[in-house]
């Protein structure tokens, strides 16, 4: 890992007290990126009286969005080099530090980052994965420091510290950092699962990619699997991928939750579907304790778009009875880096806990919980 910009959370908290970047309402602004986040940011700014001049992209595919021009960097540099620039990209595809470098090469040395604009327009932008208001993240630093003390290795502690610094705008190089380990199935998890029959539960199975990765591991013998996927389109693909090659897997069109219920679900058209009040379909949800009351479970994966805490609440008896290896997403909600480990500390006595970073911009961070003995 690169050298840490801060030695501990106390130093980070002191650095975070600096004034946040400000948007100048008297100057027009261009938004780098005309995708979903960029367009939402544009509407939020316009609704607050900010003059958005247009969008800039490295290779524009269309000429306008929302009646505003979409230009490339040479055109923007020639046309309006004095305007403000805001990053309107929020995904795991390209590291933020690389995007900042692209803007700098075009002559724009300063850019408002997503944490800056979210601090101003959080109400208009709504839930955006790990983005939060600055004060909320600062208020969680003490709890993150206590979580770090419970983690099993220095790499996990360093990742947690750098994740917090990055989201506060104080460690931009972390945008490019990825751990060396493969996601989910690596030295942290495989040593306690190898060379014996295991039962696997995948909450948020998507199209079966993670299950396929599991059964491809040379020393893993998965004799039974329960794959839960509530999104209808994903479920169709999942069953098509699984039914011929993996007869040991049972595909279930369900969401995992803390109890049985019928929920409103927003289809993500691929990855990213989410339970919420404004969903377009209804789905059935079930607690793992209800679904698997007596089955021995050896490995549980949770990637449930922000509902990880509820799923854990609905799996308390299963975790106590079976002591499975647990892997879960740690980036869907701003509070996840402290709230999810705290919950696991309660549920999983005599476990070792690790954090690894598996994609750019602090997306695909994963919390691993491995029993010290079974």
Coordinates of C-alpha atoms in Angstrom, one line a residue:
X1 CA 0.0 0.0 0.0
X2 CA 1.2 3.5 -0.7
X3 CA 2.4 5.6 2.2
X4 CA -0.4 6.8 4.4
X5 CA -1.1 10.5 4.4
X6 CA -2.2 10.3 8.1
X7 CA -0.8 8.1 10.8
X8 CA -4.0 7.6 12.7
X9 CA -7.6 8.7 13.0
X10 CA -6.8 11.6 15.4
X11 CA -4.5 13.2 12.8
X12 CA -7.2 12.6 10.2
X13 CA -9.9 14.3 12.3
X14 CA -7.6 17.3 12.8
X15 CA -7.0 17.6 9.0
X16 CA -10.7 17.2 8.3
X17 CA -11.5 20.3 10.3
X18 CA -10.2 22.4 7.4
X19 CA -12.9 24.4 5.5
X20 CA -14.7 22.4 2.7
X21 CA -14.5 23.5 -0.9
X22 CA -17.1 26.1 -1.8
X23 CA -19.2 26.6 -4.9
X24 CA -19.1 30.1 -6.3
X25 CA -22.8 30.9 -7.2
X26 CA -21.6 34.0 -9.2
X27 CA -19.7 31.9 -11.8
X28 CA -21.0 29.4 -14.3
X29 CA -19.9 25.8 -13.9
X30 CA -19.2 22.9 -16.3
X31 CA -19.8 19.3 -15.2
X32 CA -17.2 16.6 -16.1
X33 CA -19.4 13.6 -17.1
X34 CA -22.9 13.5 -18.6
X35 CA -24.1 10.2 -17.1
X36 CA -26.6 9.6 -14.3
X37 CA -24.7 11.3 -11.6
X38 CA -23.7 14.2 -13.7
X39 CA -27.2 14.9 -14.9
X40 CA -28.5 14.6 -11.3
X41 CA -25.9 17.1 -10.2
X42 CA -26.9 19.4 -13.0
X43 CA -30.5 19.4 -11.8
X44 CA -29.5 20.0 -8.2
X45 CA -27.3 22.9 -9.1
X46 CA -29.9 24.5 -11.3
X47 CA -32.5 24.1 -8.6
X48 CA -30.3 26.1 -6.3
X49 CA -29.6 28.9 -8.7
X50 CA -26.3 27.8 -10.1
X51 CA -25.7 28.5 -13.8
X52 CA -24.6 25.2 -15.4
X53 CA -22.9 26.0 -18.7
X54 CA -22.8 22.4 -20.0
X55 CA -21.0 19.1 -19.8
X56 CA -17.5 18.1 -20.8
X57 CA -16.5 14.5 -21.7
X58 CA -13.3 13.1 -23.1
X59 CA -15.0 11.6 -26.1
X60 CA -18.6 13.0 -26.3
X61 CA -21.1 10.6 -27.9
X62 CA -23.9 13.2 -28.1
X63 CA -24.0 16.9 -28.6
X64 CA -26.3 18.0 -25.8
X65 CA -27.9 16.8 -22.6
X66 CA -30.9 18.6 -20.9
X67 CA -30.6 21.4 -23.5
X68 CA -27.0 22.0 -22.5
X69 CA -24.0 21.4 -24.7
X70 CA -21.6 18.5 -24.3
X71 CA -18.1 19.4 -25.4
X72 CA -14.7 17.8 -25.4
X73 CA -11.7 19.2 -23.5
X74 CA -10.0 21.1 -26.3
X75 CA -13.3 22.9 -27.0
X76 CA -13.9 23.7 -23.3
X77 CA -10.3 25.0 -22.9
X78 CA -10.8 27.3 -25.9
X79 CA -14.3 28.4 -25.0
X80 CA -14.4 28.8 -21.2
X81 CA -11.2 28.2 -19.3
X82 CA -12.2 30.5 -16.4
X83 CA -15.4 28.6 -15.4
X84 CA -15.7 26.3 -12.4
X85 CA -15.5 22.6 -13.0
X86 CA -17.3 19.8 -11.0
X87 CA -16.8 16.1 -11.3
X88 CA -20.1 14.5 -12.3
X89 CA -18.8 10.9 -12.3
X90 CA -19.4 8.5 -9.4
X91 CA -18.6 4.9 -10.2
X92 CA -15.9 2.2 -9.9
X93 CA -14.8 2.4 -13.5
X94 CA -12.1 5.1 -13.6
X95 CA -10.2 6.3 -10.5
X96 CA -10.9 9.9 -9.5
X97 CA -7.2 10.8 -9.5
X98 CA -7.0 9.7 -13.2
X99 CA -10.0 11.9 -13.9
X100 CA -8.4 14.9 -12.1
X101 CA -5.3 14.4 -14.2
X102 CA -7.4 14.5 -17.4
X103 CA -8.8 17.8 -16.4
X104 CA -5.4 19.1 -15.3
X105 CA -3.9 18.3 -18.7
X106 CA -6.6 20.4 -20.3
X107 CA -5.7 23.3 -18.1
X108 CA -8.2 23.0 -15.3
X109 CA -6.1 22.8 -12.1
X110 CA -9.1 22.8 -9.7
X111 CA -12.2 20.7 -9.7
X112 CA -15.1 20.3 -7.2
X113 CA -15.2 16.6 -6.3
X114 CA -18.4 14.6 -5.5
X115 CA -17.9 14.9 -1.8
X116 CA -17.8 18.7 -2.2
X117 CA -21.0 18.9 -4.3
X118 CA -22.8 16.3 -2.2
X119 CA -22.1 18.3 0.9
X120 CA -24.0 21.2 -0.7
X121 CA -26.8 19.2 -2.4
X122 CA -27.3 16.0 -0.4
X123 CA -31.0 16.5 -0.1
X124 CA -31.5 16.9 -3.9
X125 CA -29.1 14.1 -4.8
X126 CA -30.4 11.5 -2.3
X127 CA -28.7 8.2 -1.6
X128 CA -25.5 7.9 -3.5
X129 CA -23.7 4.9 -2.1
X130 CA -20.9 6.0 0.3
X131 CA -21.2 9.7 -0.3
X132 CA -22.3 11.6 2.8
X133 CA -22.3 15.1 4.2
X134 CA -18.9 15.9 5.5
X135 CA -20.0 16.4 9.1
X136 CA -21.6 13.0 9.2
X137 CA -18.4 11.2 8.2
X138 CA -16.4 13.3 10.6
X139 CA -18.8 12.3 13.4
X140 CA -18.1 8.6 12.6
X141 CA -14.3 8.9 12.8
X142 CA -14.1 8.0 16.5
X143 CA -16.1 4.8 15.9
X144 CA -14.0 4.0 12.9
X145 CA -10.9 4.3 15.1
X146 CA -12.4 1.8 17.6
X147 CA -13.3 -0.5 14.7
X148 CA -9.7 -0.3 13.4
X149 CA -8.4 -1.6 16.8
X150 CA -10.4 -4.8 16.3
X151 CA -9.3 -5.6 12.8
X152 CA -6.9 -8.5 12.3
X153 CA -4.1 -7.0 10.3
X154 CA -2.4 -3.7 9.6
X155 CA -3.5 -3.7 6.0
X156 CA -7.2 -3.7 7.1
X157 CA -6.5 -0.8 9.5
X158 CA -4.7 1.1 6.8
X159 CA -7.5 0.6 4.3
X160 CA -10.1 1.8 6.7
X161 CA -8.1 4.9 7.6
X162 CA -7.4 5.7 3.9
X163 CA -11.0 5.1 2.9
X164 CA -12.1 7.7 5.4
X165 CA -9.4 10.2 4.3
X166 CA -10.4 9.6 0.6
X167 CA -14.1 10.3 1.3
X168 CA -13.1 13.5 3.1
X169 CA -11.1 14.7 0.1
X170 CA -7.8 14.2 1.9
X171 CA -6.3 11.2 0.1
X172 CA -7.0 11.3 -3.6
X173 CA -4.4 8.6 -4.6
X174 CA -6.6 6.0 -2.7
X175 CA -9.0 6.3 -5.6
X176 CA -6.6 4.0 -7.6
X177 CA -5.8 1.6 -4.8
X178 CA -6.9 -2.0 -5.0
X179 CA -5.9 -4.9 -2.7
X180 CA -3.8 -7.7 -4.1
X181 CA -6.3 -10.4 -3.1
X182 CA -9.1 -11.5 -5.3
X183 CA -12.6 -10.4 -4.2
X184 CA -14.4 -12.9 -1.8
X185 CA -12.3 -16.0 -2.4
X186 CA -8.7 -15.5 -1.3
X187 CA -6.2 -16.4 1.4
X188 CA -8.4 -14.8 4.0
X189 CA -11.5 -17.0 3.3
X190 CA -10.3 -20.1 1.5
X191 CA -8.0 -21.6 4.1
X192 CA -11.0 -22.5 6.4
X193 CA -13.2 -23.8 3.6
X194 CA -10.8 -25.9 1.5
X195 CA -10.9 -29.7 1.0
X196 CA -14.3 -30.3 2.7
X197 CA -17.9 -30.2 1.6
X198 CA -19.5 -26.7 2.1
X199 CA -22.9 -25.1 1.8
X200 CA -22.8 -21.6 0.3
X201 CA -25.5 -18.9 0.6
X202 CA -25.3 -15.9 -1.8
X203 CA -27.5 -13.0 -0.9
X204 CA -27.5 -10.8 -4.0
X205 CA -26.4 -13.5 -6.4
X206 CA -26.8 -11.3 -9.5
X207 CA -26.2 -13.5 -12.5
X208 CA -24.2 -16.2 -10.6
X209 CA -20.8 -14.8 -11.3
X210 CA -19.6 -15.0 -7.7
X211 CA -20.9 -18.6 -7.3
X212 CA -19.1 -19.6 -10.6
X213 CA -15.9 -18.1 -9.2
X214 CA -16.4 -20.1 -5.9
X215 CA -16.8 -23.5 -7.6
X216 CA -13.8 -22.8 -9.9
X217 CA -11.5 -22.7 -6.9
X218 CA -9.4 -25.9 -7.0
X219 CA -9.7 -26.9 -3.4
X220 CA -13.4 -25.9 -2.9
X221 CA -16.0 -28.7 -2.8
X222 CA -19.4 -26.9 -2.8
X223 CA -22.1 -29.6 -2.4
X224 CA -25.0 -27.2 -1.8
X225 CA -25.7 -23.6 -2.6
X226 CA -28.7 -21.2 -2.1
X227 CA -28.6 -18.3 -4.5
X228 CA -31.0 -15.4 -3.7
X229 CA -31.6 -12.8 -6.4
X230 CA -34.8 -10.5 -6.3
X231 CA -34.3 -8.7 -9.6
X232 CA -36.5 -10.5 -12.2
X233 CA -34.1 -9.8 -15.1
X234 CA -31.0 -10.9 -13.2
X235 CA -32.9 -13.9 -11.9
X236 CA -33.7 -15.1 -15.4
X237 CA -30.0 -14.8 -16.3
X238 CA -29.0 -16.5 -13.1
X239 CA -31.2 -19.6 -13.7
X240 CA -30.0 -19.8 -17.2
X241 CA -26.4 -19.7 -16.2
X242 CA -26.8 -22.2 -13.3
X243 CA -29.3 -24.9 -14.2
X244 CA -27.2 -27.0 -16.5
X245 CA -23.7 -26.7 -15.0
X246 CA -24.4 -26.6 -11.3
X247 CA -27.2 -28.9 -10.1
X248 CA -26.2 -28.4 -6.5
X249 CA -27.4 -24.8 -6.6
X250 CA -30.9 -23.7 -5.8
X251 CA -31.9 -20.3 -7.3
X252 CA -34.5 -18.4 -5.3
X253 CA -36.3 -15.2 -6.5
X254 CA -36.0 -13.6 -3.1
X255 CA -34.3 -10.8 -1.2
X256 CA -32.6 -11.6 2.1
X257 CA -33.9 -9.4 5.0
X258 CA -34.5 -9.5 8.7
X259 CA -38.0 -11.1 8.4
X260 CA -40.5 -12.4 5.8
X261 CA -42.2 -9.5 4.1
X262 CA -43.2 -8.1 0.7
X263 CA -41.1 -5.1 -0.2
X264 CA -41.0 -2.5 -3.0
X265 CA -37.9 -2.9 -5.1
X266 CA -36.3 -0.6 -7.7
X267 CA -34.8 -2.7 -10.5
X268 CA -31.3 -1.7 -11.3
X269 CA -31.3 -3.0 -14.9
X270 CA -28.3 -5.1 -14.0
X271 CA -26.3 -4.3 -10.9
X272 CA -27.6 -1.9 -8.3
X273 CA -31.3 -2.7 -7.7
X274 CA -32.4 -1.4 -4.4
X275 CA -35.2 -1.8 -1.9
X276 CA -37.1 1.5 -1.3
X277 CA -40.4 3.2 -1.1
X278 CA -40.3 4.4 -4.7
X279 CA -39.7 0.9 -6.3
X280 CA -41.3 -0.2 -9.5
X281 CA -41.9 -3.9 -8.5
X282 CA -42.8 -5.9 -5.4
X283 CA -40.6 -8.7 -4.2
X284 CA -40.7 -11.3 -1.4
X285 CA -38.0 -11.1 1.3
X286 CA -37.0 -13.7 3.9
X287 CA -34.7 -14.0 6.8
X288 CA -32.0 -16.6 6.5
X289 CA -33.0 -17.9 10.0
X290 CA -36.5 -18.6 8.6
X291 CA -35.3 -20.1 5.3
X292 CA -32.5 -22.3 6.6
X293 CA -33.4 -23.1 10.2
X294 CA -31.5 -26.4 10.4
X295 CA -29.1 -26.5 7.5
X296 CA -25.4 -26.2 8.2
X297 CA -24.1 -23.1 6.4
X298 CA -20.4 -22.6 5.8
X299 CA -20.1 -19.4 3.8
X300 CA -22.4 -16.4 3.4
X301 CA -21.9 -13.6 0.9
X302 CA -23.9 -10.3 1.3
X303 CA -24.1 -7.8 -1.6
X304 CA -27.6 -6.5 -1.0
X305 CA -27.4 -2.8 -2.0
X306 CA -27.3 -1.4 1.5
X307 CA -29.5 -3.9 3.4
X308 CA -26.5 -5.8 4.8
X309 CA -27.4 -4.9 8.4
X310 CA -31.0 -6.1 8.1
X311 CA -29.8 -9.4 6.6
X312 CA -27.4 -9.9 9.4
X313 CA -30.2 -9.3 11.9
X314 CA -32.2 -12.0 10.2
X315 CA -29.3 -14.5 10.3
X316 CA -28.4 -14.2 14.0
X317 CA -29.3 -17.8 14.9
X318 CA -27.7 -19.2 11.7
X319 CA -24.4 -17.3 12.5
X320 CA -24.4 -18.5 16.1
X321 CA -25.3 -22.1 15.2
X322 CA -23.0 -22.5 12.1
X323 CA -20.2 -20.0 12.6
X324 CA -19.9 -19.5 8.8
X325 CA -17.3 -17.4 7.0
X326 CA -18.9 -14.1 6.1
X327 CA -18.1 -11.7 3.3
X328 CA -20.1 -8.5 2.8
X329 CA -20.0 -5.2 0.9
X330 CA -18.9 -2.2 2.9
X331 CA -19.6 0.7 0.6
X332 CA -23.4 0.9 0.0
X333 CA -24.1 3.3 2.9
X334 CA -21.9 6.1 4.4
X335 CA -22.1 4.5 7.9
X336 CA -21.1 1.0 6.7
X337 CA -17.4 1.3 7.6
X338 CA -18.2 1.5 11.2
X339 CA -21.8 0.2 11.6
X340 CA -21.3 -3.1 9.9
X341 CA -18.1 -4.1 11.7
X342 CA -19.7 -3.1 15.0
X343 CA -22.7 -5.4 14.3
X344 CA -20.4 -8.3 13.4
X345 CA -18.3 -7.8 16.5
X346 CA -21.5 -8.4 18.4
X347 CA -22.7 -11.4 16.3
X348 CA -19.3 -13.1 15.8
X349 CA -17.3 -13.7 19.0
X350 CA -13.9 -15.3 18.4
X351 CA -13.8 -14.2 14.7
X352 CA -11.0 -12.4 12.8
X353 CA -12.1 -9.4 10.8
X354 CA -10.4 -8.0 7.7
X355 CA -11.1 -5.3 5.1
X356 CA -9.9 -5.3 1.6
X357 CA -10.4 -2.9 -1.3
X358 CA -11.3 -4.5 -4.6
X359 CA -12.1 -1.7 -7.0
X360 CA -11.6 2.0 -7.6
X361 CA -13.0 5.1 -5.7
X362 CA -13.6 3.0 -2.6
X363 CA -16.3 0.9 -4.4
X364 CA -16.3 -2.9 -3.8
X365 CA -14.7 -2.7 -0.4
X366 CA -15.4 -5.9 1.4
X367 CA -15.6 -6.8 5.1
X368 CA -14.4 -10.4 5.8
X369 CA -15.3 -12.3 9.1
X370 CA -13.6 -15.6 9.6
X371 CA -14.0 -17.9 12.6
X372 CA -10.8 -18.6 14.4
X373 CA -12.0 -22.1 15.0
X374 CA -15.1 -24.1 13.8

